[in-house]
């Protein structure tokens, strides 16, 4: 039963019971329509309370229906029916009232919310605009500035904030159904508020829309939906209700079919699937109450901050007393940064720091449930650390390495209880970046792997399973990106042309700006290690810049110049000189933005296919998540594998063949040609 009708005195209670999130599938829409018809005919009913079972109010339209033809009854009609019911409806909101859920609530005459509820119109995050009156009703109810803010960002507001905006009539504690009836008994004794469609349009000035457009365009970075949503909002303030509703619906239906919406839906479902991989279904991870982090440098400090944010007590182990103090100050700097940006109170900051115990004594780890190692990227140092850990930790403690490139199987080789080791590869800064690559060895026990996934979820991160190879999924693809970016330079483009092309594609930063920001020395160190392993990494220009000490912003020079400590990249004559010398032997190409992007992104797709064929990644969507959450690949393009699939593999293969014939990338692999990830899709 999706919707249950009960009566309590002169009130009817309509309860939606449609797990997991009470989404507005066709069955729910039909049942709501039926309920409005039934209850209008019941003479003794005075008002209708709309409640939801489970953890949340209606979380929106059913996103899984979006790839299909819309089916009646359509949501705007259902909401209009509720809005025009002769018995006033009162939405009783707990959990999240999102998208169509909030639109239904706005069709009710009143809204009552639990203190922990949140309300929002997140449609733009799915590449669409609200499609059932959100852009038309919200400005009339909460004011146009608040509506523009909520709808163009997709951000939700708390119940208290919603009440201050006029979006919610009462915030209640205790039994929501009973509180809603109590509210209704008083509210229905007074004159009813004017239905939203009959309220006046909010008055606005042209300057308001100009400023809003400028702001939304700057934030959208290639995304269509936020600007379309703004257009709907502007119409809602200039057209009559019905015309504005029709415009919004048309825009919603058009965007629903768009490539961006399809990409964003792909990411939505990929995110949810990633944290619960089917191969671990039914396997319970271990409970983590106490954790330890080895190394309080860049990564260790970030990991400690992330663990503390999730409420886990942490022991931070460093080499000596001075290093312990440095490690603790690194964590304090992160926490104080959050405090100064108003992201937490002084009390919370104090609690975060009080939950960390710094020590140089490995003996303090005897009772840790989990240890994450983030010491120097040196196999001998890591082996020594894990050997000590094996002696002091409980046999059932989970022991993880944060190595970027080293082989975890070599790090753990020969140690007892091999089933308890795994890689947990966080990204920098670890308290901010959402991605964690979870890397099992051949011997990792399933419940240890499940513990890694569970921990990532608890930290609010996206876990992606990665197999062992040089750089796992993310850094292996990064290597291709960087090599390709240099190949493009060698055949005639400039660093600023490449960076600008990648920004236009939707990345927050181009590959050369990013290297300057992070420092070229880390990659140089990795190339040195690769050469020692007998490999031949490709970074001819990068090597020359490092040899000149041009290791990025911190040195005042890298791919760009940074005169007088400025952080703004200025094209460099030195780099131009090196390029013109190095490029002599290469064929010159007149690059334009889209071809630069193809030459960088498509070889990455080729490598992605190899990664899948080798089962280093189990799902193409996992590679998409790694690029989106680890490297800022535009979410609205769905990640590289989705992008290539949507564009069509024959075209991708064709472009790669042409690039390869000029020595500009590896030829398309068999895995790519065969679309290996599409075979089981
Ligand atoms: N439609 C279909 N399925 C949905 C859904 C939706 N709107 N929202 C969530 N789900 C599914 C998830 O895919 C997941 O399924 P799974 O268990 O099979 O993986 C399950 O519900 C639970 O979701 P979460 O893991 O995300 O659960 P959380 O408790 O962490 O979060 C939530 C709950 C905050 C409601 C979160 O799911 C969410 O943000 N959902 C999306 C809300 C949204 O975008 N709504 C707008 C839809 S568009 C719309 O309404 C258009 C309208 O204007 C016409
Ligand atoms: P870092 O040099 O900033 O910090 C390493 C810390 O480990 C130092 O504070 C050092 O004193 C400590 N340390 C060394 N030996 C120790 C020992 N025996 N016991 C306890 N502490 C010890 O290095 P960073 O950047 O934090 O890297 C740490 C690990 O994380 C490396 O394996 C690196 O490859 C990996 N990593 C780094 C990323 C980055 O962007 N910096 C990203 C992802 C992973």
PDB file of C-alpha atoms and ligand atoms in Angstrom, residues 19-21 23-24 55-57 59-66 75-76 96 98-101 103 121-123 125-126 128-134 249 252 268-269 272-273 275-276, ligand 1:
ATOM      1  CA  UNK A  19      10.215   3.197   0.774  1.00  0.00           C
ATOM      2  CA  UNK A  20      12.977   4.080   0.607  1.00  0.00           C
ATOM      3  CA  UNK A  21      12.265   7.827   0.356  1.00  0.00           C
ATOM      4  CA  UNK A  23       9.405   9.348  -4.015  1.00  0.00           C
ATOM      5  CA  UNK A  24       6.441  10.453  -6.134  1.00  0.00           C
ATOM      6  CA  UNK A  55      12.954   8.274   7.545  1.00  0.00           C
ATOM      7  CA  UNK A  56      11.715  11.119   5.402  1.00  0.00           C
ATOM      8  CA  UNK A  57       8.888  13.171   3.923  1.00  0.00           C
ATOM      9  CA  UNK A  59      12.197  13.237  -1.297  1.00  0.00           C
ATOM     10  CA  UNK A  60      10.973  14.289  -4.724  1.00  0.00           C
ATOM     11  CA  UNK A  61       9.901  12.888  -8.040  1.00  0.00           C
ATOM     12  CA  UNK A  62      10.996   9.318  -8.703  1.00  0.00           C
ATOM     13  CA  UNK A  63      14.330   9.876 -10.433  1.00  0.00           C
ATOM     14  CA  UNK A  64      14.314   6.370 -11.873  1.00  0.00           C
ATOM     15  CA  UNK A  65      11.259   7.382 -13.963  1.00  0.00           C
ATOM     16  CA  UNK A  66      13.170  10.247 -15.605  1.00  0.00           C
ATOM     17  CA  UNK A  75       2.591  16.029 -10.648  1.00  0.00           C
ATOM     18  CA  UNK A  76       1.428  19.624 -11.335  1.00  0.00           C
ATOM     19  CA  UNK A  96      13.749  15.907   3.779  1.00  0.00           C
ATOM     20  CA  UNK A  98      12.921  17.843  -1.574  1.00  0.00           C
ATOM     21  CA  UNK A  99      12.030  18.693  -5.159  1.00  0.00           C
ATOM     22  CA  UNK A 100       8.532  17.436  -5.935  1.00  0.00           C
ATOM     23  CA  UNK A 101       8.195  16.752  -2.200  1.00  0.00           C
ATOM     24  CA  UNK A 103       6.305  21.277  -4.320  1.00  0.00           C
ATOM     25  CA  UNK A 121      14.520  22.228  -4.448  1.00  0.00           C
ATOM     26  CA  UNK A 122      17.662  20.345  -5.565  1.00  0.00           C
ATOM     27  CA  UNK A 123      16.502  19.855  -9.188  1.00  0.00           C
ATOM     28  CA  UNK A 125      21.746  19.191  -9.236  1.00  0.00           C
ATOM     29  CA  UNK A 126      20.000  16.731 -11.540  1.00  0.00           C
ATOM     30  CA  UNK A 128      16.599  20.044 -14.467  1.00  0.00           C
ATOM     31  CA  UNK A 129      14.420  22.781 -12.974  1.00  0.00           C
ATOM     32  CA  UNK A 130      11.529  22.208 -10.573  1.00  0.00           C
ATOM     33  CA  UNK A 131       8.717  20.878 -12.734  1.00  0.00           C
ATOM     34  CA  UNK A 132       5.643  21.161 -10.543  1.00  0.00           C
ATOM     35  CA  UNK A 133       5.459  24.813  -9.566  1.00  0.00           C
ATOM     36  CA  UNK A 134       8.569  25.219  -7.427  1.00  0.00           C
ATOM     37  CA  UNK A 249       6.833  22.740 -17.078  1.00  0.00           C
ATOM     38  CA  UNK A 252      11.481  20.985 -17.053  1.00  0.00           C
ATOM     39  CA  UNK A 268      23.392  10.368  -8.644  1.00  0.00           C
ATOM     40  CA  UNK A 269      22.895   6.606  -8.937  1.00  0.00           C
ATOM     41  CA  UNK A 272      24.735   5.597  -4.168  1.00  0.00           C
ATOM     42  CA  UNK A 273      25.840   2.331  -5.765  1.00  0.00           C
ATOM     43  CA  UNK A 275      29.212   2.944  -1.267  1.00  0.00           C
ATOM     44  CA  UNK A 276      27.304  -0.350  -1.262  1.00  0.00           C
TER      45      UNK A 276
HETATM   46  N1  LIG B   1      13.864   8.947  -6.710  1.00  0.00           N
HETATM   47  C1  LIG B   1      14.181   7.638  -6.750  1.00  0.00           C
HETATM   48  N2  LIG B   1      15.023   7.056  -5.865  1.00  0.00           N
HETATM   49  C2  LIG B   1      15.557   7.837  -4.917  1.00  0.00           C
HETATM   50  C3  LIG B   1      15.263   9.203  -4.816  1.00  0.00           C
HETATM   51  C4  LIG B   1      14.371   9.761  -5.765  1.00  0.00           C
HETATM   52  N3  LIG B   1      14.016  11.053  -5.727  1.00  0.00           N
HETATM   53  N4  LIG B   1      15.944   9.719  -3.773  1.00  0.00           N
HETATM   54  C5  LIG B   1      16.627   8.695  -3.226  1.00  0.00           C
HETATM   55  N5  LIG B   1      16.395   7.565  -3.913  1.00  0.00           N
HETATM   56  C6  LIG B   1      16.890   6.211  -3.606  1.00  0.00           C
HETATM   57  C7  LIG B   1      18.397   6.119  -3.747  1.00  0.00           C
HETATM   58  O1  LIG B   1      18.769   5.830  -5.074  1.00  0.00           O
HETATM   59  C8  LIG B   1      18.736   4.995  -2.792  1.00  0.00           C
HETATM   60  O2  LIG B   1      18.428   3.799  -3.455  1.00  0.00           O
HETATM   61  P1  LIG B   1      19.303   2.453  -3.176  1.00  0.00           P
HETATM   62  O3  LIG B   1      19.100   2.160  -1.724  1.00  0.00           O
HETATM   63  O4  LIG B   1      18.706   1.475  -4.094  1.00  0.00           O
HETATM   64  O5  LIG B   1      20.717   2.831  -3.502  1.00  0.00           O
HETATM   65  C9  LIG B   1      17.701   5.168  -1.673  1.00  0.00           C
HETATM   66  O6  LIG B   1      16.656   5.984  -2.231  1.00  0.00           O
HETATM   67  C10 LIG B   1      18.229   5.867  -0.448  1.00  0.00           C
HETATM   68  O7  LIG B   1      18.868   7.084  -0.876  1.00  0.00           O
HETATM   69  P2  LIG B   1      20.197   7.617  -0.167  1.00  0.00           P
HETATM   70  O8  LIG B   1      21.197   6.532  -0.098  1.00  0.00           O
HETATM   71  O9  LIG B   1      20.554   8.877  -0.863  1.00  0.00           O
HETATM   72  O10 LIG B   1      19.628   7.876   1.291  1.00  0.00           O
HETATM   73  P3  LIG B   1      19.994   9.003   2.326  1.00  0.00           P
HETATM   74  O11 LIG B   1      19.206   8.685   3.538  1.00  0.00           O
HETATM   75  O12 LIG B   1      21.471   9.163   2.422  1.00  0.00           O
HETATM   76  O13 LIG B   1      19.456  10.385   1.690  1.00  0.00           O
HETATM   77  C11 LIG B   1      17.864  11.803   0.595  1.00  0.00           C
HETATM   78  C12 LIG B   1      18.078  10.575   1.529  1.00  0.00           C
HETATM   79  C13 LIG B   1      18.365  13.065   1.292  1.00  0.00           C
HETATM   80  C14 LIG B   1      16.397  11.915   0.334  1.00  0.00           C
HETATM   81  C15 LIG B   1      18.657  11.599  -0.711  1.00  0.00           C
HETATM   82  O14 LIG B   1      18.340  10.320  -1.223  1.00  0.00           O
HETATM   83  C16 LIG B   1      18.385  12.596  -1.795  1.00  0.00           C
HETATM   84  O15 LIG B   1      18.897  13.687  -1.753  1.00  0.00           O
HETATM   85  N6  LIG B   1      17.588  12.206  -2.794  1.00  0.00           N
HETATM   86  C17 LIG B   1      17.374  12.973  -3.981  1.00  0.00           C
HETATM   87  C18 LIG B   1      16.378  14.053  -3.774  1.00  0.00           C
HETATM   88  C19 LIG B   1      16.130  14.804  -5.041  1.00  0.00           C
HETATM   89  O16 LIG B   1      17.015  15.101  -5.813  1.00  0.00           O
HETATM   90  N7  LIG B   1      14.871  15.146  -5.263  1.00  0.00           N
HETATM   91  C20 LIG B   1      14.472  15.892  -6.410  1.00  0.00           C
HETATM   92  C21 LIG B   1      14.042  14.964  -7.473  1.00  0.00           C
HETATM   93  S1  LIG B   1      13.651  15.821  -8.964  1.00  0.00           S
HETATM   94  C22 LIG B   1      12.065  16.350  -8.724  1.00  0.00           C
HETATM   95  O17 LIG B   1      11.526  16.191  -7.674  1.00  0.00           O
HETATM   96  C23 LIG B   1      11.436  17.000  -9.899  1.00  0.00           C
HETATM   97  C24 LIG B   1      10.175  17.722  -9.556  1.00  0.00           C
HETATM   98  O18 LIG B   1      10.415  19.088  -9.503  1.00  0.00           O
HETATM   99  C25 LIG B   1       9.100  17.453 -10.537  1.00  0.00           C
END
